[in-house]
Amino acid sequence: MLAGAVSDLVRRTRLPVAFGGFENDEAIHITSIVGARTRSLEGLVVRASRGLGGRALVEKRPRLALDYRSSRTITHDYDRAVLGEGIATLFALPLVVSGRARGVIYCGSWAESPVGDMVARHAFAVAEELSTELRIREEVRRRLSFAPPAPEPSPVGPVAREVLRETYAELRSVAATVGDPGVRDRLTAIERRLAALSASETEPPLDLDVRLSPRETDVLACAALGSTNSEIATTLSLREGTVKSYLQSAMTKLDASTRHAAVARARRAGLLP
């Protein structure tokens, strides 16, 4: 972006040399140079308030030195670089974005040369176009900083996820027959780990203050596999009416009007895999 603007300065103003850089730590770091005959300008760092560009940076307005060597309005900290390149006339334009000078671009000639309205107009246009581009990019970055982060891909593929859900439902049915509290606690811990494996879905997670009973979770886990109420009743050794009751209770807690919606919300809340 900067290199393009510096090239445009040479092309549009017809001055033979141009260079520029962005501000960092109250200094202009020259990184783009076009038309130079020597390497004197390479790596140049111009401090704020120093030299022609340093004044343009602090004052936030263009500065011109028709005869750089004899100019008394600037410090001559950078004579070695500027005069080493043989520059006689130098024009510095700050890049102002939202009231802050973000850098400086320069154009000049090796012989003392007046900068007329046409040259100045083209130079101002290049500086304004670059400042506008910087402003747009900063606004894009600002808006992106407020955007929610992209969801992480699930570590479990579609096929493996279905196997995981079947395993989870089967584990729930086995846990329901275990009387030993210690074993049940261990099975519950395994269930939570299985549910966490597919937590990163394309939809954002839900933060629900919902507690399903063990049987409500059992019924919902079977429903997630597409089982009918009759099939769920057989799997869990329950009456079909009892299955309906547990399912209705889970739907109410999850604020869902259908079993499918209840399953979807339970998955997003991390209650089911």
CSV table of N, CA, C and O in Angstrom, one decimal, residues 167-218:
chain,number,residue,atom,x,y,z
A,167,THR,N,-23.3,-44.6,21.7
A,167,THR,CA,-22.6,-45.1,22.9
A,167,THR,C,-23.0,-44.4,24.2
A,167,THR,O,-23.2,-45.0,25.2
A,168,TYR,N,-23.3,-43.1,24.1
A,168,TYR,CA,-23.7,-42.3,25.2
A,168,TYR,C,-25.1,-42.8,25.7
A,168,TYR,O,-25.3,-43.0,26.9
A,169,ALA,N,-26.0,-43.0,24.8
A,169,ALA,CA,-27.4,-43.5,25.2
A,169,ALA,C,-27.3,-44.9,25.8
A,169,ALA,O,-28.0,-45.2,26.8
A,170,GLU,N,-26.4,-45.7,25.2
A,170,GLU,CA,-26.3,-47.1,25.8
A,170,GLU,C,-25.7,-47.0,27.2
A,170,GLU,O,-26.1,-47.8,28.1
A,171,LEU,N,-24.7,-46.2,27.3
A,171,LEU,CA,-24.1,-46.0,28.6
A,171,LEU,C,-25.1,-45.5,29.7
A,171,LEU,O,-25.1,-46.0,30.8
A,172,ARG,N,-25.9,-44.6,29.3
A,172,ARG,CA,-27.0,-44.1,30.2
A,172,ARG,C,-27.9,-45.3,30.6
A,172,ARG,O,-28.3,-45.4,31.8
A,173,SER,N,-28.3,-46.1,29.7
A,173,SER,CA,-29.2,-47.2,30.0
A,173,SER,C,-28.5,-48.2,30.9
A,173,SER,O,-29.2,-48.8,31.8
A,174,VAL,N,-27.2,-48.4,30.7
A,174,VAL,CA,-26.5,-49.3,31.6
A,174,VAL,C,-26.4,-48.7,33.0
A,174,VAL,O,-26.5,-49.4,34.0
A,175,ALA,N,-26.0,-47.4,33.1
A,175,ALA,CA,-25.9,-46.8,34.3
A,175,ALA,C,-27.2,-46.8,35.2
A,175,ALA,O,-27.1,-46.9,36.4
A,176,ALA,N,-28.3,-46.8,34.5
A,176,ALA,CA,-29.6,-46.9,35.2
A,176,ALA,C,-29.8,-48.2,36.0
A,176,ALA,O,-30.6,-48.2,36.9
A,177,THR,N,-29.1,-49.2,35.6
A,177,THR,CA,-29.2,-50.5,36.2
A,177,THR,C,-28.2,-50.8,37.3
A,177,THR,O,-28.2,-51.8,38.0
A,178,VAL,N,-27.3,-49.9,37.5
A,178,VAL,CA,-26.2,-50.0,38.4
A,178,VAL,C,-26.6,-49.5,39.8
A,178,VAL,O,-27.0,-48.3,39.9
A,179,GLY,N,-26.4,-50.3,40.8
A,179,GLY,CA,-26.8,-49.8,42.1
A,179,GLY,C,-25.7,-49.2,42.9
A,179,GLY,O,-25.9,-48.4,43.9
A,180,ASP,N,-24.5,-49.6,42.6
A,180,ASP,CA,-23.3,-49.1,43.4
A,180,ASP,C,-23.1,-47.6,43.1
A,180,ASP,O,-22.8,-47.2,41.9
A,181,PRO,N,-23.2,-46.7,44.1
A,181,PRO,CA,-23.0,-45.3,43.9
A,181,PRO,C,-21.6,-44.9,43.3
A,181,PRO,O,-21.5,-44.0,42.5
A,182,GLY,N,-20.6,-45.6,43.8
A,182,GLY,CA,-19.2,-45.3,43.2
A,182,GLY,C,-19.1,-45.6,41.7
A,182,GLY,O,-18.5,-44.8,41.0
A,183,VAL,N,-19.7,-46.7,41.3
A,183,VAL,CA,-19.7,-47.1,39.9
A,183,VAL,C,-20.5,-46.1,39.1
A,183,VAL,O,-20.1,-45.7,38.0
A,184,ARG,N,-21.6,-45.7,39.7
A,184,ARG,CA,-22.5,-44.8,39.0
A,184,ARG,C,-21.8,-43.4,38.8
A,184,ARG,O,-21.9,-42.8,37.7
A,185,ASP,N,-21.0,-43.0,39.8
A,185,ASP,CA,-20.3,-41.7,39.7
A,185,ASP,C,-19.2,-41.8,38.6
A,185,ASP,O,-19.0,-40.8,37.9
A,186,ARG,N,-18.6,-43.0,38.5
A,186,ARG,CA,-17.6,-43.1,37.5
A,186,ARG,C,-18.2,-43.1,36.1
A,186,ARG,O,-17.6,-42.5,35.1
A,187,LEU,N,-19.4,-43.7,36.0
A,187,LEU,CA,-20.1,-43.7,34.7
A,187,LEU,C,-20.5,-42.3,34.3
A,187,LEU,O,-20.4,-41.9,33.2
A,188,THR,N,-21.0,-41.6,35.3
A,188,THR,CA,-21.4,-40.2,35.1
A,188,THR,C,-20.2,-39.3,34.6
A,188,THR,O,-20.4,-38.5,33.7
A,189,ALA,N,-19.0,-39.5,35.1
A,189,ALA,CA,-17.9,-38.8,34.7
A,189,ALA,C,-17.5,-39.1,33.2
A,189,ALA,O,-17.2,-38.2,32.5
A,190,ILE,N,-17.7,-40.4,32.9
A,190,ILE,CA,-17.4,-40.8,31.5
A,190,ILE,C,-18.4,-40.2,30.5
A,190,ILE,O,-18.1,-39.7,29.4
A,191,GLU,N,-19.7,-40.1,31.0
A,191,GLU,CA,-20.7,-39.5,30.2
A,191,GLU,C,-20.4,-38.0,29.9
A,191,GLU,O,-20.6,-37.6,28.8
A,192,ARG,N,-19.9,-37.3,30.9
A,192,ARG,CA,-19.6,-35.9,30.7
A,192,ARG,C,-18.5,-35.7,29.7
A,192,ARG,O,-18.5,-34.8,28.9
A,193,ARG,N,-17.5,-36.6,29.8
A,193,ARG,CA,-16.4,-36.5,28.8
A,193,ARG,C,-16.9,-36.8,27.4
A,193,ARG,O,-16.4,-36.2,26.4
A,194,LEU,N,-17.8,-37.8,27.3
A,194,LEU,CA,-18.3,-38.0,25.9
A,194,LEU,C,-19.1,-36.9,25.4
A,194,LEU,O,-19.0,-36.5,24.2
A,195,ALA,N,-19.9,-36.2,26.3
A,195,ALA,CA,-20.7,-35.1,25.9
A,195,ALA,C,-19.8,-33.9,25.4
A,195,ALA,O,-20.1,-33.2,24.5
A,196,ALA,N,-18.7,-33.8,26.1
A,196,ALA,CA,-17.8,-32.6,25.8
A,196,ALA,C,-17.1,-32.8,24.5
A,196,ALA,O,-16.6,-31.8,23.9
A,197,LEU,N,-16.9,-34.0,24.0
A,197,LEU,CA,-16.2,-34.3,22.8
A,197,LEU,C,-16.8,-33.6,21.6
A,197,LEU,O,-16.1,-33.2,20.6
A,198,SER,N,-18.1,-33.4,21.5
A,198,SER,CA,-18.8,-32.8,20.4
A,198,SER,C,-19.4,-31.4,20.8
A,198,SER,O,-20.3,-31.0,20.2
A,199,ALA,N,-18.8,-30.8,21.7
A,199,ALA,CA,-19.3,-29.5,22.2
A,199,ALA,C,-19.1,-28.4,21.2
A,199,ALA,O,-19.9,-27.5,21.2
A,200,SER,N,-18.1,-28.4,20.4
A,200,SER,CA,-17.8,-27.3,19.4
A,200,SER,C,-18.6,-27.6,18.2
A,200,SER,O,-18.1,-28.2,17.2
A,201,GLU,N,-19.8,-27.1,18.1
A,201,GLU,CA,-20.6,-27.2,16.9
A,201,GLU,C,-20.6,-25.9,16.1
A,201,GLU,O,-20.0,-24.9,16.5
A,202,THR,N,-21.3,-25.9,15.0
A,202,THR,CA,-21.3,-24.7,14.2
A,202,THR,C,-22.1,-23.6,14.8
A,202,THR,O,-21.9,-22.4,14.6
A,203,GLU,N,-23.1,-24.0,15.7
A,203,GLU,CA,-23.9,-23.0,16.4
A,203,GLU,C,-23.2,-22.7,17.7
A,203,GLU,O,-22.6,-23.5,18.3
A,204,PRO,N,-23.4,-21.4,18.1
A,204,PRO,CA,-22.8,-21.0,19.4
A,204,PRO,C,-23.4,-21.8,20.6
A,204,PRO,O,-24.6,-22.1,20.5
A,205,PRO,N,-22.6,-22.0,21.6
A,205,PRO,CA,-23.2,-22.8,22.8
A,205,PRO,C,-24.2,-21.9,23.5
A,205,PRO,O,-24.2,-20.7,23.5
A,206,LEU,N,-25.1,-22.7,24.2
A,206,LEU,CA,-26.2,-22.0,25.0
A,206,LEU,C,-25.8,-22.1,26.5
A,206,LEU,O,-25.3,-23.1,27.0
A,207,ASP,N,-26.0,-21.0,27.2
A,207,ASP,CA,-25.7,-20.9,28.6
A,207,ASP,C,-27.0,-21.1,29.3
A,207,ASP,O,-27.7,-20.1,29.6
A,208,LEU,N,-27.5,-22.3,29.6
A,208,LEU,CA,-28.8,-22.5,30.2
A,208,LEU,C,-28.6,-23.0,31.6
A,208,LEU,O,-27.8,-23.8,32.0
A,209,ASP,N,-29.4,-22.4,32.5
A,209,ASP,CA,-29.5,-22.8,33.9
A,209,ASP,C,-30.5,-23.9,34.0
A,209,ASP,O,-31.6,-23.7,34.6
A,210,VAL,N,-30.2,-25.1,33.5
A,210,VAL,CA,-31.2,-26.2,33.4
A,210,VAL,C,-30.5,-27.4,34.0
A,210,VAL,O,-29.4,-27.7,33.7
A,211,ARG,N,-31.3,-28.1,34.8
A,211,ARG,CA,-30.8,-29.4,35.4
A,211,ARG,C,-31.8,-30.5,35.1
A,211,ARG,O,-33.0,-30.5,35.6
A,212,LEU,N,-31.4,-31.4,34.2
A,212,LEU,CA,-32.3,-32.5,33.8
A,212,LEU,C,-32.1,-33.6,34.9
A,212,LEU,O,-30.9,-33.9,35.3
A,213,SER,N,-33.2,-34.3,35.2
A,213,SER,CA,-33.0,-35.5,36.1
A,213,SER,C,-32.3,-36.6,35.3
A,213,SER,O,-32.3,-36.6,34.0
A,214,PRO,N,-31.8,-37.6,36.0
A,214,PRO,CA,-31.2,-38.7,35.2
A,214,PRO,C,-32.1,-39.4,34.2
A,214,PRO,O,-31.7,-39.7,33.1
A,215,ARG,N,-33.3,-39.6,34.6
A,215,ARG,CA,-34.3,-40.3,33.7
A,215,ARG,C,-34.7,-39.4,32.5
A,215,ARG,O,-34.9,-39.8,31.4
A,216,GLU,N,-34.8,-38.1,32.8
A,216,GLU,CA,-35.1,-37.1,31.7
A,216,GLU,C,-33.9,-37.2,30.7
A,216,GLU,O,-34.1,-37.1,29.5
A,217,THR,N,-32.7,-37.2,31.2
A,217,THR,CA,-31.5,-37.3,30.3
A,217,THR,C,-31.5,-38.6,29.5
A,217,THR,O,-31.2,-38.6,28.3
A,218,ASP,N,-31.9,-39.7,30.2
A,218,ASP,CA,-31.9,-41.0,29.6
A,218,ASP,C,-32.9,-41.0,28.4
A,218,ASP,O,-32.6,-41.4,27.3
